[in-house]
Amino acid sequence: MREFLKDFYQRIEDINKYFDFASQIVELESYKSDSITLPNHTNCIIDSDLQKVLKANCYLLMYNLVESSIRNGIVAIYDAIHDEKLSYKQVNPKIQEIWLMNRSENLLQTSINRKTIYKNLKEFLEYAPDQLLISLEEDKLPISGNLDYSKIEELTKQYGVFGRSRSDKKTIEYVLKHITERRNKLAHGSISFREAAQDKLMIDLINYKEELINYLEEVLKNIDEYIDQKKYKHQ
C-alpha cells in the first residue's frame, strides 16, 4: 500500500477516536450539570457550550482530512514522475501543461529581468523535448483552504485522473461545501466555535464524516490506479 493511502487510513483512525469521544460528551445532559473526573481528580462540568465547541472541532478534523488526502495523492503522482526521471516529452499532455503553467508563473513576476526570462526560455527550447526532466513543485498545488467538490473534481481531471464514484453527487457536494464553509469561517474568526455547530446534531456530523471518507477513499484509489497504470506517461 502506498504511503498516501496509509496516511489516509491513519488519519481516519484519529478522526474516529475524536468523534467517539465527542459523541460521549455530547450525550451527557448538560442541564443536569453532569461532569467528568480529570486525572488530577478535579471535576469538569459539561455544559452546552463545551459540547458545541467539541462538535465544531469536527469541522477542522474533517477538512484536514480533505486537504491532506488530496495533497498527498497528487504529490504521489509527482514522486512517481520524479522516480522515473521522465522528460517533458515522456509525460502526457496534461502533465506537460501543468509543468508549463508552473514554469510560466516566474515570467509573470514584475521583478524578473529580461535576462532571466531569456535564460529560462532558452533552457526550455534547447532541452525540454528530450532531456529536460520534469520536476513538479508541491507548493504550486492550487490548494488553499477551498477544496470543495468542484475543486477536487477539477484538480483530479487536470491530471487525467478519472474513475467511477459510488458517492451520490448532490450529497457529497453539499457535505464538502458545508465542511469547507464552516472550516473557513472558523479559521478566519468570522464565527465562534460555539456558533459553528450549534445547529447540527452529533449524528449529522457523523453522517458527514462517513460520506466524506467514502468519497475521498474513491478519489485516492483512482489516483492509486492512475499511478499503477502509469497514466502520467505519454501513451
mmCIF file of C-alpha atoms in Angstrom:
data_model
loop_
_atom_site.group_PDB
_atom_site.id
_atom_site.type_symbol
_atom_site.label_atom_id
_atom_site.label_comp_id
_atom_site.label_asym_id
_atom_site.label_seq_id
_atom_site.Cartn_x
_atom_site.Cartn_y
_atom_site.Cartn_z
ATOM 1 C CA MET A 1 0.000 0.000 0.000
ATOM 2 C CA ARG A 2 1.353 3.408 -0.955
ATOM 3 C CA GLU A 3 2.217 5.909 1.749
ATOM 4 C CA PHE A 4 -0.566 8.364 0.860
ATOM 5 C CA LEU A 5 -3.176 5.625 1.414
ATOM 6 C CA LYS A 6 -1.544 4.537 4.689
ATOM 7 C CA ASP A 7 -1.620 8.149 5.877
ATOM 8 C CA PHE A 8 -5.282 8.431 4.875
ATOM 9 C CA TYR A 9 -6.326 5.395 6.910
ATOM 10 C CA GLN A 10 -4.251 6.518 9.905
ATOM 11 C CA ARG A 11 -5.962 9.903 9.856
ATOM 12 C CA ILE A 12 -9.339 8.174 9.719
ATOM 13 C CA GLU A 13 -8.420 6.314 12.917
ATOM 14 C CA ASP A 14 -7.533 9.634 14.585
ATOM 15 C CA ILE A 15 -10.788 11.232 13.479
ATOM 16 C CA ASN A 16 -12.885 8.275 14.605
ATOM 17 C CA LYS A 17 -11.300 8.411 18.056
ATOM 18 C CA TYR A 18 -12.189 12.070 18.384
ATOM 19 C CA PHE A 19 -15.727 11.555 17.104
ATOM 20 C CA ASP A 20 -16.242 8.710 19.568
ATOM 21 C CA PHE A 21 -15.035 10.894 22.427
ATOM 22 C CA ALA A 22 -17.092 13.916 21.347
ATOM 23 C CA SER A 23 -20.202 11.754 20.927
ATOM 24 C CA GLN A 24 -19.946 10.510 24.505
ATOM 25 C CA ILE A 25 -19.526 14.027 25.880
ATOM 26 C CA VAL A 26 -22.370 15.411 23.775
ATOM 27 C CA GLU A 27 -24.676 12.642 25.042
ATOM 28 C CA LEU A 28 -24.300 13.929 28.608
ATOM 29 C CA GLU A 29 -27.292 16.002 29.647
ATOM 30 C CA SER A 30 -25.737 19.403 30.254
ATOM 31 C CA TYR A 31 -28.746 20.807 32.090
ATOM 32 C CA LYS A 32 -28.091 18.255 34.845
ATOM 33 C CA SER A 33 -24.591 19.675 35.301
ATOM 34 C CA ASP A 34 -23.005 16.324 34.561
ATOM 35 C CA SER A 35 -19.254 16.223 34.977
ATOM 36 C CA ILE A 36 -16.249 14.071 34.196
ATOM 37 C CA THR A 37 -13.329 13.430 36.528
ATOM 38 C CA LEU A 38 -9.931 14.571 35.285
ATOM 39 C CA PRO A 39 -6.624 12.819 36.090
ATOM 40 C CA ASN A 40 -5.928 15.324 38.890
ATOM 41 C CA HIS A 41 -9.232 14.231 40.480
ATOM 42 C CA THR A 42 -10.995 17.518 39.766
ATOM 43 C CA ASN A 43 -14.403 17.512 38.161
ATOM 44 C CA CYS A 44 -15.036 19.192 34.805
ATOM 45 C CA ILE A 45 -18.627 20.348 34.407
ATOM 46 C CA ILE A 46 -20.045 19.557 30.971
ATOM 47 C CA ASP A 47 -22.183 22.432 29.733
ATOM 48 C CA SER A 48 -23.818 23.008 26.346
ATOM 49 C CA ASP A 49 -21.139 25.494 25.264
ATOM 50 C CA LEU A 50 -18.367 22.922 25.750
ATOM 51 C CA GLN A 51 -20.409 20.398 23.772
ATOM 52 C CA LYS A 52 -20.788 22.901 20.916
ATOM 53 C CA VAL A 53 -17.032 23.574 20.868
ATOM 54 C CA LEU A 54 -16.290 19.849 20.702
ATOM 55 C CA LYS A 55 -18.687 19.478 17.775
ATOM 56 C CA ALA A 56 -17.174 22.482 15.995
ATOM 57 C CA ASN A 57 -13.738 20.868 16.096
ATOM 58 C CA CYS A 58 -15.173 18.082 13.945
ATOM 59 C CA TYR A 59 -15.188 20.513 11.010
ATOM 60 C CA LEU A 60 -11.472 21.200 11.390
ATOM 61 C CA LEU A 61 -10.662 17.490 11.544
ATOM 62 C CA MET A 62 -12.795 16.697 8.507
ATOM 63 C CA TYR A 63 -11.345 19.490 6.410
ATOM 64 C CA ASN A 64 -7.824 18.500 7.441
ATOM 65 C CA LEU A 65 -8.596 15.030 6.077
ATOM 66 C CA VAL A 66 -9.792 16.539 2.788
ATOM 67 C CA GLU A 67 -6.756 18.731 2.192
ATOM 68 C CA SER A 68 -4.126 16.253 3.379
ATOM 69 C CA SER A 69 -5.630 13.389 1.357
ATOM 70 C CA ILE A 70 -5.830 15.291 -1.923
ATOM 71 C CA ARG A 71 -2.425 16.915 -1.465
ATOM 72 C CA ASN A 72 -0.723 13.613 -0.630
ATOM 73 C CA GLY A 73 -2.403 11.881 -3.565
ATOM 74 C CA ILE A 74 -1.221 14.477 -6.074
ATOM 75 C CA VAL A 75 2.279 14.547 -4.559
ATOM 76 C CA ALA A 76 2.408 10.762 -5.026
ATOM 77 C CA ILE A 77 1.964 11.393 -8.772
ATOM 78 C CA TYR A 78 4.814 13.921 -8.636
ATOM 79 C CA ASP A 79 7.014 11.374 -6.855
ATOM 80 C CA ALA A 80 6.264 8.683 -9.439
ATOM 81 C CA ILE A 81 7.255 11.034 -12.267
ATOM 82 C CA HIS A 82 10.393 12.077 -10.419
ATOM 83 C CA ASP A 83 11.395 8.486 -9.608
ATOM 84 C CA GLU A 84 11.176 7.504 -13.268
ATOM 85 C CA LYS A 85 13.189 10.584 -14.292
ATOM 86 C CA LEU A 86 10.758 11.402 -17.074
ATOM 87 C CA SER A 87 11.408 14.193 -19.554
ATOM 88 C CA TYR A 88 8.897 16.670 -20.892
ATOM 89 C CA LYS A 89 8.317 14.553 -23.973
ATOM 90 C CA GLN A 90 7.691 11.397 -21.933
ATOM 91 C CA VAL A 91 4.787 12.662 -19.821
ATOM 92 C CA ASN A 92 1.223 13.004 -21.033
ATOM 93 C CA PRO A 93 -0.109 16.331 -22.415
ATOM 94 C CA LYS A 94 -1.952 17.148 -19.187
ATOM 95 C CA ILE A 95 1.232 16.874 -17.116
ATOM 96 C CA GLN A 96 3.092 18.870 -19.764
ATOM 97 C CA GLU A 97 0.509 21.638 -19.461
ATOM 98 C CA ILE A 98 0.741 21.698 -15.648
ATOM 99 C CA TRP A 99 4.536 21.857 -15.803
ATOM 100 C CA LEU A 100 4.475 24.657 -18.384
ATOM 101 C CA MET A 101 1.938 26.653 -16.371
ATOM 102 C CA ASN A 102 4.121 26.341 -13.265
ATOM 103 C CA ARG A 103 7.227 27.396 -15.150
ATOM 104 C CA SER A 104 5.468 30.342 -16.776
ATOM 105 C CA GLU A 105 4.485 31.791 -13.383
ATOM 106 C CA ASN A 106 8.011 33.122 -12.975
ATOM 107 C CA LEU A 107 7.686 35.067 -16.213
ATOM 108 C CA LEU A 108 4.699 36.977 -14.821
ATOM 109 C CA GLN A 109 6.627 38.420 -11.898
ATOM 110 C CA THR A 110 7.254 42.136 -12.362
ATOM 111 C CA SER A 111 10.598 41.879 -10.578
ATOM 112 C CA ILE A 112 12.069 39.351 -13.009
ATOM 113 C CA ASN A 113 14.533 40.803 -15.501
ATOM 114 C CA ARG A 114 14.705 40.133 -19.244
ATOM 115 C CA LYS A 115 17.974 38.242 -18.961
ATOM 116 C CA THR A 116 16.382 35.678 -16.622
ATOM 117 C CA ILE A 117 13.378 35.317 -18.937
ATOM 118 C CA TYR A 118 15.729 34.739 -21.852
ATOM 119 C CA LYS A 119 17.708 32.137 -19.894
ATOM 120 C CA ASN A 120 14.564 30.215 -18.897
ATOM 121 C CA LEU A 121 13.141 30.205 -22.411
ATOM 122 C CA LYS A 122 16.469 29.199 -23.935
ATOM 123 C CA GLU A 123 16.826 26.310 -21.495
ATOM 124 C CA PHE A 124 13.357 25.057 -22.314
ATOM 125 C CA LEU A 125 13.673 25.376 -26.090
ATOM 126 C CA GLU A 126 17.036 23.630 -26.145
ATOM 127 C CA TYR A 127 16.404 20.760 -23.776
ATOM 128 C CA ALA A 128 12.704 20.281 -22.988
ATOM 129 C CA PRO A 129 11.685 17.904 -25.789
ATOM 130 C CA ASP A 130 14.191 15.181 -24.946
ATOM 131 C CA GLN A 131 16.411 15.973 -21.978
ATOM 132 C CA LEU A 132 14.793 18.410 -19.535
ATOM 133 C CA LEU A 133 13.467 16.322 -16.650
ATOM 134 C CA ILE A 134 10.014 17.101 -15.324
ATOM 135 C CA SER A 135 10.015 18.350 -11.753
ATOM 136 C CA LEU A 136 6.660 19.381 -10.288
ATOM 137 C CA GLU A 137 6.605 21.501 -7.150
ATOM 138 C CA GLU A 138 4.245 20.776 -4.253
ATOM 139 C CA ASP A 139 3.984 24.440 -3.287
ATOM 140 C CA LYS A 140 2.449 25.194 -6.691
ATOM 141 C CA LEU A 141 -0.575 22.995 -5.977
ATOM 142 C CA PRO A 142 -3.783 25.089 -6.102
ATOM 143 C CA ILE A 143 -4.894 24.047 -2.614
ATOM 144 C CA SER A 144 -5.657 26.935 -0.293
ATOM 145 C CA GLY A 145 -8.482 26.147 2.084
ATOM 146 C CA ASN A 146 -11.232 25.872 -0.509
ATOM 147 C CA LEU A 147 -11.281 22.226 -1.565
ATOM 148 C CA ASP A 148 -14.962 21.671 -2.199
ATOM 149 C CA TYR A 149 -16.385 19.044 -4.579
ATOM 150 C CA SER A 150 -15.948 21.075 -7.775
ATOM 151 C CA LYS A 151 -12.332 21.989 -6.902
ATOM 152 C CA ILE A 152 -11.400 18.376 -6.182
ATOM 153 C CA GLU A 153 -13.010 17.128 -9.401
ATOM 154 C CA GLU A 154 -11.342 19.907 -11.396
ATOM 155 C CA LEU A 155 -7.958 19.176 -9.856
ATOM 156 C CA THR A 156 -8.018 15.408 -10.451
ATOM 157 C CA LYS A 157 -9.248 15.808 -14.023
ATOM 158 C CA GLN A 158 -6.452 18.290 -14.617
ATOM 159 C CA TYR A 159 -4.011 15.408 -14.147
ATOM 160 C CA GLY A 160 -6.131 12.959 -16.106
ATOM 161 C CA VAL A 161 -7.338 11.016 -13.068
ATOM 162 C CA PHE A 162 -10.743 9.531 -13.765
ATOM 163 C CA GLY A 163 -12.777 6.773 -12.167
ATOM 164 C CA ARG A 164 -16.232 5.717 -11.176
ATOM 165 C CA SER A 165 -17.725 7.048 -7.968
ATOM 166 C CA ARG A 166 -20.377 5.363 -5.852
ATOM 167 C CA SER A 167 -20.966 8.555 -3.869
ATOM 168 C CA ASP A 168 -24.151 10.473 -4.519
ATOM 169 C CA LYS A 169 -23.033 13.675 -6.237
ATOM 170 C CA LYS A 170 -25.597 16.009 -4.636
ATOM 171 C CA THR A 171 -24.909 14.624 -1.175
ATOM 172 C CA ILE A 172 -21.131 14.891 -1.327
ATOM 173 C CA GLU A 173 -21.371 18.330 -2.956
ATOM 174 C CA TYR A 174 -23.409 19.567 -0.001
ATOM 175 C CA VAL A 175 -21.199 17.855 2.585
ATOM 176 C CA LEU A 176 -17.954 19.248 1.169
ATOM 177 C CA LYS A 177 -19.397 22.730 0.708
ATOM 178 C CA HIS A 178 -20.747 22.761 4.256
ATOM 179 C CA ILE A 179 -17.499 21.483 5.794
ATOM 180 C CA THR A 180 -15.369 23.922 3.778
ATOM 181 C CA GLU A 181 -17.547 26.919 4.602
ATOM 182 C CA ARG A 182 -17.662 26.177 8.335
ATOM 183 C CA ARG A 183 -13.936 25.445 8.453
ATOM 184 C CA ASN A 184 -13.097 28.723 6.705
ATOM 185 C CA LYS A 185 -15.373 30.739 8.975
ATOM 186 C CA LEU A 186 -13.664 29.206 11.987
ATOM 187 C CA ALA A 187 -10.187 29.748 10.522
ATOM 188 C CA HIS A 188 -10.880 33.399 9.730
ATOM 189 C CA GLY A 189 -12.655 34.107 13.000
ATOM 190 C CA SER A 190 -15.932 35.150 11.413
ATOM 191 C CA ILE A 191 -17.791 32.606 13.540
ATOM 192 C CA SER A 192 -17.078 31.296 17.035
ATOM 193 C CA PHE A 193 -16.589 27.644 17.891
ATOM 194 C CA ARG A 194 -19.731 27.872 19.987
ATOM 195 C CA GLU A 195 -21.722 29.031 16.964
ATOM 196 C CA ALA A 196 -20.191 26.790 14.300
ATOM 197 C CA ALA A 197 -22.027 23.581 15.180
ATOM 198 C CA GLN A 198 -24.933 24.740 17.313
ATOM 199 C CA ASP A 199 -27.407 23.985 14.503
ATOM 200 C CA LYS A 200 -26.103 20.430 13.980
ATOM 201 C CA LEU A 201 -26.662 17.243 15.917
ATOM 202 C CA MET A 202 -23.719 14.935 16.505
ATOM 203 C CA ILE A 203 -25.363 12.328 14.292
ATOM 204 C CA ASP A 204 -25.357 14.866 11.421
ATOM 205 C CA LEU A 205 -21.602 15.326 11.787
ATOM 206 C CA ILE A 206 -21.049 11.573 11.955
ATOM 207 C CA ASN A 207 -23.012 11.142 8.719
ATOM 208 C CA TYR A 208 -20.947 13.892 7.056
ATOM 209 C CA LYS A 209 -17.776 12.132 8.164
ATOM 210 C CA GLU A 210 -18.856 8.809 6.686
ATOM 211 C CA GLU A 211 -19.880 10.380 3.369
ATOM 212 C CA LEU A 212 -16.586 12.258 3.239
ATOM 213 C CA ILE A 213 -14.442 9.204 3.986
ATOM 214 C CA ASN A 214 -16.205 7.118 1.327
ATOM 215 C CA TYR A 215 -15.749 9.824 -1.303
ATOM 216 C CA LEU A 216 -12.090 10.533 -0.506
ATOM 217 C CA GLU A 217 -11.295 6.827 -0.492
ATOM 218 C CA GLU A 218 -12.700 6.552 -4.020
ATOM 219 C CA VAL A 219 -10.641 9.523 -5.209
ATOM 220 C CA LEU A 220 -7.438 8.155 -3.672
ATOM 221 C CA LYS A 221 -7.994 4.685 -5.096
ATOM 222 C CA ASN A 222 -8.433 6.289 -8.521
ATOM 223 C CA ILE A 223 -5.102 8.065 -8.036
ATOM 224 C CA ASP A 224 -3.506 4.805 -6.907
ATOM 225 C CA GLU A 225 -4.754 3.072 -10.065
ATOM 226 C CA TYR A 226 -3.541 6.034 -12.160
ATOM 227 C CA ILE A 227 -0.033 5.564 -10.741
ATOM 228 C CA ASP A 228 -0.139 1.776 -11.089
ATOM 229 C CA GLN A 229 -1.014 2.087 -14.753
ATOM 230 C CA LYS A 230 1.481 4.923 -15.281
ATOM 231 C CA LYS A 231 -1.164 7.120 -16.856
ATOM 232 C CA TYR A 232 1.066 10.136 -16.288
ATOM 233 C CA LYS A 233 3.265 8.900 -19.149
ATOM 234 C CA HIS A 234 2.774 9.770 -22.790
ATOM 235 C CA GLN A 235 0.904 6.925 -24.457
#
